mmCIF file of C-alpha atoms and ligand atoms in Angstrom:
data_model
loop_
_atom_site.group_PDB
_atom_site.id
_atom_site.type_symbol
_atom_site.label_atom_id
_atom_site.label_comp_id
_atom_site.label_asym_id
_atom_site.label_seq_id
_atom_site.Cartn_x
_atom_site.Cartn_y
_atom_site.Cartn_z
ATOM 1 C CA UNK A 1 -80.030 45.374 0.547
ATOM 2 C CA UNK A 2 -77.109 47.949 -0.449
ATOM 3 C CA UNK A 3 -78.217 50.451 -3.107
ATOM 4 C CA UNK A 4 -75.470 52.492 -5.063
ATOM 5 C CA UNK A 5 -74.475 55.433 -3.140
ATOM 6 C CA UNK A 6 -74.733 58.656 -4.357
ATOM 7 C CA UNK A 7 -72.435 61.936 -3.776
ATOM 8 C CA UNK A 8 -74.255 63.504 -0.548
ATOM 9 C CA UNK A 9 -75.095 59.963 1.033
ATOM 10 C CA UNK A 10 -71.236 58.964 0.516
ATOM 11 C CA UNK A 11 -69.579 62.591 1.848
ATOM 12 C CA UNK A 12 -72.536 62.193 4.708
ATOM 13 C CA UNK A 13 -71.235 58.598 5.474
ATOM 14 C CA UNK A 14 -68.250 59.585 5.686
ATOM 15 C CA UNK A 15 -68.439 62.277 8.017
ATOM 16 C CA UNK A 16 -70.181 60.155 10.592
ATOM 17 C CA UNK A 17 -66.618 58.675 10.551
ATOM 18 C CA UNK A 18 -67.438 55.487 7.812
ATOM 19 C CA UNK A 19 -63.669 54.708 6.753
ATOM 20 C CA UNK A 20 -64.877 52.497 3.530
ATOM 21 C CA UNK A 21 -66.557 55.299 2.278
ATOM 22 C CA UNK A 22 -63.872 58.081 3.083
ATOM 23 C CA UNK A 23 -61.806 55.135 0.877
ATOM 24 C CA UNK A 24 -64.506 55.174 -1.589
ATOM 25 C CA UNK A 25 -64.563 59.162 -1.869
ATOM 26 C CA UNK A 26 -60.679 59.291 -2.255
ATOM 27 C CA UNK A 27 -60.644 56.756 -4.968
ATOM 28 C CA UNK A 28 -63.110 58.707 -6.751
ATOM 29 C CA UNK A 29 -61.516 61.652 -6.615
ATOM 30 C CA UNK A 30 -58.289 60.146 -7.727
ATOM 31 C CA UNK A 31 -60.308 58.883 -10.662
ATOM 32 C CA UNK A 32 -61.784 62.457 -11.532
ATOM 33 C CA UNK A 33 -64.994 61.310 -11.209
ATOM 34 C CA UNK A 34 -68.178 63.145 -11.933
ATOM 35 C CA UNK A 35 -69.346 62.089 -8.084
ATOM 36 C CA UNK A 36 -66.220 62.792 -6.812
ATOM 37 C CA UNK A 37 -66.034 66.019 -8.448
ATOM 38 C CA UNK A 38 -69.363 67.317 -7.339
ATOM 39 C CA UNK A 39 -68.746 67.047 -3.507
ATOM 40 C CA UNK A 40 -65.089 68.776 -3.831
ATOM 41 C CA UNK A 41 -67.429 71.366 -2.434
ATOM 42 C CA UNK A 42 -68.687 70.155 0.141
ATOM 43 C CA UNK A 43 -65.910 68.564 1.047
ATOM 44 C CA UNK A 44 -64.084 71.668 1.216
ATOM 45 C CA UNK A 45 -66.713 73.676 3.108
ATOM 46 C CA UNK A 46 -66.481 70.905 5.967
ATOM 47 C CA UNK A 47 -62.775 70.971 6.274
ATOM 48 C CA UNK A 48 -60.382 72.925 7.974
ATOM 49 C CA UNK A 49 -60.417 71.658 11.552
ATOM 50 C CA UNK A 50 -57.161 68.657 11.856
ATOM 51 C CA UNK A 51 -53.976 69.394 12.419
ATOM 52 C CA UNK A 52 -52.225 68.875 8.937
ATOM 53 C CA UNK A 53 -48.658 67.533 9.476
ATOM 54 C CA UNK A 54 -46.093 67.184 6.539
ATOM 55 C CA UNK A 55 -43.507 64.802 7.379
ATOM 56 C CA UNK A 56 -40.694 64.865 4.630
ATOM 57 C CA UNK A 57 -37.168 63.889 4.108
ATOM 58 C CA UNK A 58 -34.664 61.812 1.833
ATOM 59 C CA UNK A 59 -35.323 58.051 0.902
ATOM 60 C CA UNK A 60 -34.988 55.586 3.504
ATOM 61 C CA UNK A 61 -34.659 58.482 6.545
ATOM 62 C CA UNK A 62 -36.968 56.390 8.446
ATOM 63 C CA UNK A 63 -40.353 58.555 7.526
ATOM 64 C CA UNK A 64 -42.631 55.878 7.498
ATOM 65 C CA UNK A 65 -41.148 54.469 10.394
ATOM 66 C CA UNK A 66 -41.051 57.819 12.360
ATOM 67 C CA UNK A 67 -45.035 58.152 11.313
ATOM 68 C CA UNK A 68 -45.969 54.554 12.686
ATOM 69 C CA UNK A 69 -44.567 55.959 15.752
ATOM 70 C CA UNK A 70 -46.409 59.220 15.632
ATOM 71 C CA UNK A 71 -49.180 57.493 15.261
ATOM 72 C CA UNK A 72 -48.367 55.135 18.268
ATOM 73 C CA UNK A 73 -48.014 57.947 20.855
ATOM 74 C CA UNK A 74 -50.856 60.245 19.506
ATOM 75 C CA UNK A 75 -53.395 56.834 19.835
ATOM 76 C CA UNK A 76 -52.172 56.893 23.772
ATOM 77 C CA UNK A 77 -53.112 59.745 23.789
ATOM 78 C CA UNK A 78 -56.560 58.675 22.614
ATOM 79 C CA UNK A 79 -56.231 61.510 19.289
ATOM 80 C CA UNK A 80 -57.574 60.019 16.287
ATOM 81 C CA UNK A 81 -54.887 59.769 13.244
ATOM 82 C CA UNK A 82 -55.152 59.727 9.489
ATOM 83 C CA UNK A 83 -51.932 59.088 7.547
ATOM 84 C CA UNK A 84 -51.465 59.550 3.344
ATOM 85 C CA UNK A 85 -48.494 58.357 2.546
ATOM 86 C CA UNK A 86 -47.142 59.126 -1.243
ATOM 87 C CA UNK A 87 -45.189 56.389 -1.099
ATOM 88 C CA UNK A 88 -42.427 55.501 -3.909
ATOM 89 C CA UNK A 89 -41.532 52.336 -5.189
ATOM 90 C CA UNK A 90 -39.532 51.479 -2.081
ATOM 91 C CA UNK A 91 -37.339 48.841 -3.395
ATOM 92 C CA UNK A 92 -34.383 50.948 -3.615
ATOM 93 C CA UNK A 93 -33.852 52.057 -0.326
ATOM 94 C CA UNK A 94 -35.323 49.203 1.884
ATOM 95 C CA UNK A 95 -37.859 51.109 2.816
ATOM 96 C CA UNK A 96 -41.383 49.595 3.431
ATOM 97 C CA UNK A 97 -44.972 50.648 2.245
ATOM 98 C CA UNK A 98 -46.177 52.517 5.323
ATOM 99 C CA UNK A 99 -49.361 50.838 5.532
ATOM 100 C CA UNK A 100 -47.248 47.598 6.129
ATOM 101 C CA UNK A 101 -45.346 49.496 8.875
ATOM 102 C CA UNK A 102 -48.375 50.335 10.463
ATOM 103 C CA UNK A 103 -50.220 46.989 9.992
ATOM 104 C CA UNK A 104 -46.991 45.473 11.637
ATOM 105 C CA UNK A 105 -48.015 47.125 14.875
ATOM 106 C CA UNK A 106 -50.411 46.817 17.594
ATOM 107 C CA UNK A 107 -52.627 48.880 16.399
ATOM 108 C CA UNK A 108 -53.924 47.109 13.045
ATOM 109 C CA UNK A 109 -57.505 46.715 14.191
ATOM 110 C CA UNK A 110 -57.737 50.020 15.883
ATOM 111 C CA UNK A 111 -60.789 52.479 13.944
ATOM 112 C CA UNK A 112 -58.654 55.341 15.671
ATOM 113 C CA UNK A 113 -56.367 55.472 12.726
ATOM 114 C CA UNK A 114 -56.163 55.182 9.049
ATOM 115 C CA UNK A 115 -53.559 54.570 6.549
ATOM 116 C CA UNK A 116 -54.056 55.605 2.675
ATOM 117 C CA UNK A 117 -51.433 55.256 0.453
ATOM 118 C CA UNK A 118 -50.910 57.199 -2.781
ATOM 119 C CA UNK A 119 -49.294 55.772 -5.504
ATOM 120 C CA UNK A 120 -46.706 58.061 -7.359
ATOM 121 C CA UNK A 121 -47.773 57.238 -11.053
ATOM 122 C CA UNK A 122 -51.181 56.554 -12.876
ATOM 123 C CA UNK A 123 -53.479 58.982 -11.673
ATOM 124 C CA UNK A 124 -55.054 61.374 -14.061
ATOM 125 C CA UNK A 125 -54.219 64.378 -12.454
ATOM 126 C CA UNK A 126 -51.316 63.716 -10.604
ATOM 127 C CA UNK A 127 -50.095 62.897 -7.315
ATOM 128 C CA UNK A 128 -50.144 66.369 -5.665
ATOM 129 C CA UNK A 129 -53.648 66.918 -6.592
ATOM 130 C CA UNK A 130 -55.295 63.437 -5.406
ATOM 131 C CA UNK A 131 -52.905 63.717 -2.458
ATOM 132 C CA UNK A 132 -54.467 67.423 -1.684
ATOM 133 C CA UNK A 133 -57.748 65.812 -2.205
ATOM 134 C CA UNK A 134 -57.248 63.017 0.119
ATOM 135 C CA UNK A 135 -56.569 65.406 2.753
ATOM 136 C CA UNK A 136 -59.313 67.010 1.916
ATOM 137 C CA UNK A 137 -61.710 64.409 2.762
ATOM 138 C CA UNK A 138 -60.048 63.039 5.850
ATOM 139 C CA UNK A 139 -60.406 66.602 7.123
ATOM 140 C CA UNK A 140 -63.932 66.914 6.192
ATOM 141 C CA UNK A 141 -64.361 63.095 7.936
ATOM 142 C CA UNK A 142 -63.214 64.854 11.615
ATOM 143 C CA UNK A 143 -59.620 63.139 12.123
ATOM 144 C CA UNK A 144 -58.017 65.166 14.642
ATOM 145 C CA UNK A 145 -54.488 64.689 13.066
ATOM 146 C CA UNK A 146 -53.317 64.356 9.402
ATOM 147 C CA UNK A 147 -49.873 63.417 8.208
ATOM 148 C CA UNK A 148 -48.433 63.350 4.619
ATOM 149 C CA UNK A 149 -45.819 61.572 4.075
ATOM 150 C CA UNK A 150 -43.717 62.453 1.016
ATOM 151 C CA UNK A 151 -40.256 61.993 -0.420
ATOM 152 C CA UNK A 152 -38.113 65.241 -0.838
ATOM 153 C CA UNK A 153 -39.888 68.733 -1.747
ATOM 154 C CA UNK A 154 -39.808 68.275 -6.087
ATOM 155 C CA UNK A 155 -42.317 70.206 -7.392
ATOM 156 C CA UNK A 156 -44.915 67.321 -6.917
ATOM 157 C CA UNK A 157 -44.638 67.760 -3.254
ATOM 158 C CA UNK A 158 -44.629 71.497 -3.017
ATOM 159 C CA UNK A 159 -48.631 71.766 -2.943
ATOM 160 C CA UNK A 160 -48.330 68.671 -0.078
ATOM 161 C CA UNK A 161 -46.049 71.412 1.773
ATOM 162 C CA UNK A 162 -48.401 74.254 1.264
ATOM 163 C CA UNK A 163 -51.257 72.719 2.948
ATOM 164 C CA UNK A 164 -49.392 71.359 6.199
ATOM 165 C CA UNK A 165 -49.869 73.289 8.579
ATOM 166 C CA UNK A 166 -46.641 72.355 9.913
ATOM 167 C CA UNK A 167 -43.639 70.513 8.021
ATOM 168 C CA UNK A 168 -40.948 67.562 9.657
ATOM 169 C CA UNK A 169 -37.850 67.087 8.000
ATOM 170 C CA UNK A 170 -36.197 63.766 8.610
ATOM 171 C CA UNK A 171 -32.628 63.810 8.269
ATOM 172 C CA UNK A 172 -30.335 60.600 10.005
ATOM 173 C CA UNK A 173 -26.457 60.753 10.862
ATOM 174 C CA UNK A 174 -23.668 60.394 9.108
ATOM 175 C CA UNK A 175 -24.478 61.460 5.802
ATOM 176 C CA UNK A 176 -22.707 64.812 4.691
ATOM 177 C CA UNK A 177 -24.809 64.585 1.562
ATOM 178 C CA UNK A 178 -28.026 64.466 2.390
ATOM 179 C CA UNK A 179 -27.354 67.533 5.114
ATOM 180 C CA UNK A 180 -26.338 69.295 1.555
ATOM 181 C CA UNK A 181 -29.595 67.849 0.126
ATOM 182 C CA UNK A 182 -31.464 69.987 3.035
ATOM 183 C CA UNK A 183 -29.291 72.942 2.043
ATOM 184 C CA UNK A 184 -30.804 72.811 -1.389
ATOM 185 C CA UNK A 185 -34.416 72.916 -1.401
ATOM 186 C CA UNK A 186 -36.006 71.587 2.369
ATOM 187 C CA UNK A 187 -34.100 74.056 4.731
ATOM 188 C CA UNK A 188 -37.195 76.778 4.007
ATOM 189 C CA UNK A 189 -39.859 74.584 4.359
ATOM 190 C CA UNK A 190 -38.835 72.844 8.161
ATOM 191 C CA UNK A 191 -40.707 74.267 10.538
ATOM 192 C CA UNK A 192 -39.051 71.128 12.694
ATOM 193 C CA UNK A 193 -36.432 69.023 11.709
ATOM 194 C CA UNK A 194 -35.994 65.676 13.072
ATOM 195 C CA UNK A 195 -32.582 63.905 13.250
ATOM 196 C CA UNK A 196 -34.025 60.177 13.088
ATOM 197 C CA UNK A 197 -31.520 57.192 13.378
ATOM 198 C CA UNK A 198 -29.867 59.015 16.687
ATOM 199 C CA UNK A 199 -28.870 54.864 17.493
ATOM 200 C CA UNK A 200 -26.649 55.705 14.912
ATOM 201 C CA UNK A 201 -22.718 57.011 15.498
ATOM 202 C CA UNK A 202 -22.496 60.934 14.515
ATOM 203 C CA UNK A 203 -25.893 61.495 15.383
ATOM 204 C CA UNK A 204 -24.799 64.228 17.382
ATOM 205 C CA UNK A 205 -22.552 65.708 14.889
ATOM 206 C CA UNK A 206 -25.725 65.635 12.301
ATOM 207 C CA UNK A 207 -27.900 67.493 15.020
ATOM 208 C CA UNK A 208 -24.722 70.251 15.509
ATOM 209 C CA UNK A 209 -24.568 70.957 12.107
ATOM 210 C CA UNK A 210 -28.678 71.548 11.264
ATOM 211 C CA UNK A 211 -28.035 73.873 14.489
ATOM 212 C CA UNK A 212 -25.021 75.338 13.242
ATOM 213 C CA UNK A 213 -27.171 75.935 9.601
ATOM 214 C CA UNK A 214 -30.298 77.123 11.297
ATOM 215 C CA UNK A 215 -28.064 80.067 13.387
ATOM 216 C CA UNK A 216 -26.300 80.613 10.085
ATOM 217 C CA UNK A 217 -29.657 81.323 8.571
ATOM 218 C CA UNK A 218 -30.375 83.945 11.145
ATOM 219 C CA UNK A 219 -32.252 84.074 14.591
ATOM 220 C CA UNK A 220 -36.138 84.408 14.272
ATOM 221 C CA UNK A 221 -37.778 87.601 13.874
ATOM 222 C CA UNK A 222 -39.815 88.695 17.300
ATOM 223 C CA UNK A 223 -42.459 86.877 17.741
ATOM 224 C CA UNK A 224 -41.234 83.799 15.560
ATOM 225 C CA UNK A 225 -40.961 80.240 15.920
ATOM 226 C CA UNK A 226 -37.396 78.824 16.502
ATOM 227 C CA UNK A 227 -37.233 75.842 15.039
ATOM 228 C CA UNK A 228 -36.030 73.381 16.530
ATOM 229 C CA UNK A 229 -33.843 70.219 16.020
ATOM 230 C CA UNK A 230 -34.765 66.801 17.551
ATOM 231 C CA UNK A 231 -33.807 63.485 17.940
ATOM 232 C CA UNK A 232 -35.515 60.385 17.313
ATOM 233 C CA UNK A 233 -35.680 56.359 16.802
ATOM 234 C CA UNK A 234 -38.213 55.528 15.096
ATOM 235 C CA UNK A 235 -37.852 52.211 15.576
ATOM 236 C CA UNK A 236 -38.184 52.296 19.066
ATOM 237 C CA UNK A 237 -40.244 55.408 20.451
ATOM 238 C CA UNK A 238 -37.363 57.426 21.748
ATOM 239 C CA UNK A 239 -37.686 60.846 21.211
ATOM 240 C CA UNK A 240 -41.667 60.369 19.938
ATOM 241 C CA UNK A 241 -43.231 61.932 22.895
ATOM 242 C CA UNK A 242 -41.302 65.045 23.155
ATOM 243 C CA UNK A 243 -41.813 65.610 18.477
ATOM 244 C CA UNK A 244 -45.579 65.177 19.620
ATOM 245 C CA UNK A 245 -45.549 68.077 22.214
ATOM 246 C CA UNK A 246 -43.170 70.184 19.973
ATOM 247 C CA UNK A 247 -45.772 69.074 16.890
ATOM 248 C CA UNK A 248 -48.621 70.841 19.673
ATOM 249 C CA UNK A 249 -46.329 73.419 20.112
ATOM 250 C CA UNK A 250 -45.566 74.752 17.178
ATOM 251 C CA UNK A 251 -49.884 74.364 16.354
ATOM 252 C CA UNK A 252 -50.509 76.491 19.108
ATOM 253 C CA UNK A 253 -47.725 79.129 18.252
ATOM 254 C CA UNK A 254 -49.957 79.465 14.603
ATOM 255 C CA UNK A 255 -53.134 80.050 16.159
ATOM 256 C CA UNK A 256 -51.937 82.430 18.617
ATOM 257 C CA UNK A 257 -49.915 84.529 16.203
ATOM 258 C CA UNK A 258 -52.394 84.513 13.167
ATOM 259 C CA UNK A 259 -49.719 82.855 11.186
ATOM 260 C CA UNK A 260 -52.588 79.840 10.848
ATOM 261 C CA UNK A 261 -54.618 82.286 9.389
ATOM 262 C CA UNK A 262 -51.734 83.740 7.242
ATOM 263 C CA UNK A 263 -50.609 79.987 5.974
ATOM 264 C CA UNK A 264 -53.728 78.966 5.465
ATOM 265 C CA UNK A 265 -54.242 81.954 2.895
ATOM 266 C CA UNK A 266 -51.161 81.438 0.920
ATOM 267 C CA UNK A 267 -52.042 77.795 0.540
ATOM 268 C CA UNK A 268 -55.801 78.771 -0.783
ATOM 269 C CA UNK A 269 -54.028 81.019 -3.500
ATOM 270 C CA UNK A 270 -51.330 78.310 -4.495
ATOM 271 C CA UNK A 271 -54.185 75.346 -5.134
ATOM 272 C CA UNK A 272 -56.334 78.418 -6.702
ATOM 273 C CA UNK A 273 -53.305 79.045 -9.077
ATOM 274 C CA UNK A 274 -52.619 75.358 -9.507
ATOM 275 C CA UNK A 275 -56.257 74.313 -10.493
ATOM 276 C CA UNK A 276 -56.221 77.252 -12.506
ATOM 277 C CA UNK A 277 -53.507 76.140 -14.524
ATOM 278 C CA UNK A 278 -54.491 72.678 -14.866
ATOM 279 C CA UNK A 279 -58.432 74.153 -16.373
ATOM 280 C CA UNK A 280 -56.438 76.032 -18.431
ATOM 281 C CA UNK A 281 -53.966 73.201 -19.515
ATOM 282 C CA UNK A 282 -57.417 70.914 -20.025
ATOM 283 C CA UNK A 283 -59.180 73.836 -21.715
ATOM 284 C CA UNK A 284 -56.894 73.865 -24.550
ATOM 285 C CA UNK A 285 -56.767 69.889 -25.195
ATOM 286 C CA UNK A 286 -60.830 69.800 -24.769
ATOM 287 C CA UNK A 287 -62.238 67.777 -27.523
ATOM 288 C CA UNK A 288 -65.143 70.607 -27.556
ATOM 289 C CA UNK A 289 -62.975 72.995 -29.282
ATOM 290 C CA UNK A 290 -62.281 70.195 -31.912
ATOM 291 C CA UNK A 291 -58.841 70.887 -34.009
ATOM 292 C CA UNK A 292 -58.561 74.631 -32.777
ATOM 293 C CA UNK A 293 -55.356 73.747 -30.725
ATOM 294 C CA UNK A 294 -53.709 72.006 -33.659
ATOM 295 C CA UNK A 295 -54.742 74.657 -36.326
ATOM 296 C CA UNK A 296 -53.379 77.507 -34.022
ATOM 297 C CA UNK A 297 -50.102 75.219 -34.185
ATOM 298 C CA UNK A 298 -50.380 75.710 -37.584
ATOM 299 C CA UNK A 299 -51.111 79.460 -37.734
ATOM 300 C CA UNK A 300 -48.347 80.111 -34.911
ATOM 301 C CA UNK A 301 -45.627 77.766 -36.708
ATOM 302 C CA UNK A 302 -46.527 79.603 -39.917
ATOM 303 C CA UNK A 303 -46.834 83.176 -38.399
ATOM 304 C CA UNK A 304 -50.209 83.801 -39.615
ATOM 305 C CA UNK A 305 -50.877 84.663 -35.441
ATOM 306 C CA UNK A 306 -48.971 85.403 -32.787
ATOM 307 C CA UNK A 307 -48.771 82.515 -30.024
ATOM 308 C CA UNK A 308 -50.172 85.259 -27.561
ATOM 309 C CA UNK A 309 -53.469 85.551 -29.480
ATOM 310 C CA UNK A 310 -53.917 82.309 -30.360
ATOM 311 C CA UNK A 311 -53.724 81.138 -26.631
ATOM 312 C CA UNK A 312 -55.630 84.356 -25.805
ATOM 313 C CA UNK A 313 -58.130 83.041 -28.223
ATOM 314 C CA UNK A 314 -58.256 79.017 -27.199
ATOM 315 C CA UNK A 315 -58.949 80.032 -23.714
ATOM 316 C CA UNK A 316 -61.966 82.165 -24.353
ATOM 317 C CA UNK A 317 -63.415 79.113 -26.535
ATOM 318 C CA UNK A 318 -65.023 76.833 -24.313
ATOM 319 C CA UNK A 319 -66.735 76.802 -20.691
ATOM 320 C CA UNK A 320 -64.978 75.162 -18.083
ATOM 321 C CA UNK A 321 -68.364 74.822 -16.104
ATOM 322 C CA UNK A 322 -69.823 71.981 -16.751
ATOM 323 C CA UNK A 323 -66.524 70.155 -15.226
ATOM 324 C CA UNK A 324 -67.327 71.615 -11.996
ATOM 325 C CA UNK A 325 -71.253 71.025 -11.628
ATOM 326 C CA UNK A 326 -71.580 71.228 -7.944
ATOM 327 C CA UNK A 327 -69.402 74.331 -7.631
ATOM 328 C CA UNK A 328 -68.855 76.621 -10.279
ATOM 329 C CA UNK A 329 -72.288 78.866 -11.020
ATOM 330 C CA UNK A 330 -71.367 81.247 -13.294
HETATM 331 N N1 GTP B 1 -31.247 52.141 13.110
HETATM 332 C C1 GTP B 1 -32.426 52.656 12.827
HETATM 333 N N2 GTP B 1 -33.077 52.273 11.704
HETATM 334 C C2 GTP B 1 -34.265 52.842 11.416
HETATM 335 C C3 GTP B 1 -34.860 53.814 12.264
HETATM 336 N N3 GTP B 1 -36.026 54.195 11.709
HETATM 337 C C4 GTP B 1 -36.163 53.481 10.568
HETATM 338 N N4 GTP B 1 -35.106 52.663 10.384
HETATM 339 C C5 GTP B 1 -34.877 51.737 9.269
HETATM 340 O O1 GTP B 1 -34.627 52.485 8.085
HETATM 341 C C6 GTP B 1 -35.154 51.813 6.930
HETATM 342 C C7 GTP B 1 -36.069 52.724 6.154
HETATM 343 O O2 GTP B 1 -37.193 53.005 6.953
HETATM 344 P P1 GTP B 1 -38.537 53.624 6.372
HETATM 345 O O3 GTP B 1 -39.366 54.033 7.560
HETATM 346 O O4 GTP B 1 -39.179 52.746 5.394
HETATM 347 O O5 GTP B 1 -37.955 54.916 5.645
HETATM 348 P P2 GTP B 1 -38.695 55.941 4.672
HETATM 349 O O6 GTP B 1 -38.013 57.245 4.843
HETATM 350 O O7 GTP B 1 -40.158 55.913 4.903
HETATM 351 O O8 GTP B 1 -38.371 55.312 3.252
HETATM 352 P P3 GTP B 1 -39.010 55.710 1.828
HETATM 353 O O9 GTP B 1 -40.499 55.866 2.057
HETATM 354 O O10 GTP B 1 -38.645 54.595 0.936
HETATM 355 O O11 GTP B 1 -38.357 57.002 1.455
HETATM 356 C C8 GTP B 1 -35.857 50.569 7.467
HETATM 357 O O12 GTP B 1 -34.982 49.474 7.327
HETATM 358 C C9 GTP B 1 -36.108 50.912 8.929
HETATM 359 O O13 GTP B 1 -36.192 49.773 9.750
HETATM 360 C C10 GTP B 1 -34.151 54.208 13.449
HETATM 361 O O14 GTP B 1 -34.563 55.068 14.215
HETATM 362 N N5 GTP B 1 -32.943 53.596 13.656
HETATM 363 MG MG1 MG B 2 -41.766 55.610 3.536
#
């Protein structure tokens, strides 16, 4: 006889390593629900031991692919591996849902790994957050590696980036754009970048010129990582082993400089800030305070009150406690 699990016995399950019930504790966190809510907790206190990888890059750079086959070559070498991939409608760029990339290969059956994928629209509180959660859990469930897959760095995916403790990005030859693309907004955030697609013709020109931008940007300070450029297929493996060593690499460069320690402080105070603003955001809307939102509209359009007060004012008006039973206490 199956009963209806409660919080602890669902977190507990899925700690001893119970993959429908690390399923069952994502969902409900993606859902906002009360159980899920009240082991965030919990779930964060038993975290904090995987390696979190960040694997990002333009549509249709072979991510999902390049993933499969990170997950391939960290299996042989008997690590455990939990993959969340946001994935986007793929349609566009002949991409494939990663779980279908992974089911594809050998390793369908094999409890060693675990594919979740996010979908980038419906969830209350939006992608970055149940993404962040998911990690959360798979963390707290003792995978040895985690990898997030994302599209790009918009501002969705720049809490994803903050919590990796170490970031891919995927270029592939021949395309002068998307090395501009790089240039823009993912350049900062690489502590690796991958060239995949090196079957390709130019692949060596691509890998010259994230070389030639990386000196440009200036050699590392003393101490630092230099980060490097690699080539890959993920189609076939080449490359895979030697992006798993640098992956280990670059891990044990964090630990031994403190920068873990640093990284994994700056990401604590960006989800602090971000929650913050979301209890603030949901704080203002709450049905508790009844009409006070819409009559400070009224007060603030009319210039009865200054917008300052009246926000100072809708923020002080109701407790944000009770949406946080298992945590907050004051
Ligand atoms: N020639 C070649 N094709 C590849 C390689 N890796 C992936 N591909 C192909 O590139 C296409 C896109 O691969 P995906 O792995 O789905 O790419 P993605 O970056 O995850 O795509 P999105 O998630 O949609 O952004 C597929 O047709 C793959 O078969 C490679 O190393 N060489
Ligand atoms: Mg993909």
């Amino acid at each position: 006889m199956t009963r209806p699990s409660t919080g602890p016995d669902l977190l507990a399950r899925a700690r001893t390593g119970h993959i429908p019930s690390q399923s069952q504790l994502i969902t409900a966190l993606e859902a906002q629900t009360p159980i899920g809510r009240s082991l965030l907790p919990a779930v964060h206190a038993a975290g904090g031991r995987a390696h979190v990888i960040g694997v990002t890059g333009a549509p249709g750079s072979g991510k999902s692919t390049l993933v499969g086959a990170l997950a391939k070559e960290l299996r042989a070498q008997d690590r455990t591996v939990a993959i969340v991939a946001v994935d986007p409608s793929s349609s566009l760029t002949g991409g494939a849902i990663l779980g279908d990339r992974i089911r594809m290969q050998e390793h369908a059956l094999d409890p060693g790994i675990f594919v979740r994928s996010m979908s980038t629209r419906g969830w209350l509180g939006g992608v970055s957050r149940a993404t962040v959660d998911a990690v959360a859990v798979l963390d707290a469930s003792g995978w040895d590696v985690l990898i997030v897959e994302t599209v790009g760095v918009g501002q969705a995916e720049v809490e994803i980036v903050q919590i990796a403790h170490t970031t891919v990005v995927v270029s592939v030859p021949g395309l002068g754009d998307d090395i501009q693309a790089i240039k823009a907004g993912l350049l900062e955030v690489a502590d690796l970048h991958v060239v995949n697609k090196v079957d390709r013709p130019d692949a060596n020109k691509t890998i010259a010129e994230l070389l030639n931008m990386l000196t440009l940007a200036g050699p590392p300070s003393a101490g630092g990582w230099p980060i490097p450029v690699l080539g890959t297929v993920g189609l076939d493996g080449t490359g895979v082993a030697e992006l798993v060593g640098t992956l280990d690499q670059h891990l044990a460069w964090l630990r031994s400089t403190g920068e873990l320690a640093t990284r994994e402080r700056s990401a604590a105070a960006a989800r602090i800030r971000a929650i913050a603003r979301d209890l603030v955001t949901d704080r203002i809307h709450d049905p508790a305070i009844g009409d006070a939102f819409d009559a400070a509209v009224e007060d603030v359009a009319s210039r009865r009150l200054d917008p300052h007060t009246a926000a100072a004012a809708l923020i002080g008006s109701v407790a944000i406690t009770d949406r946080f039973p298992g945590g907050v206490t004051t």
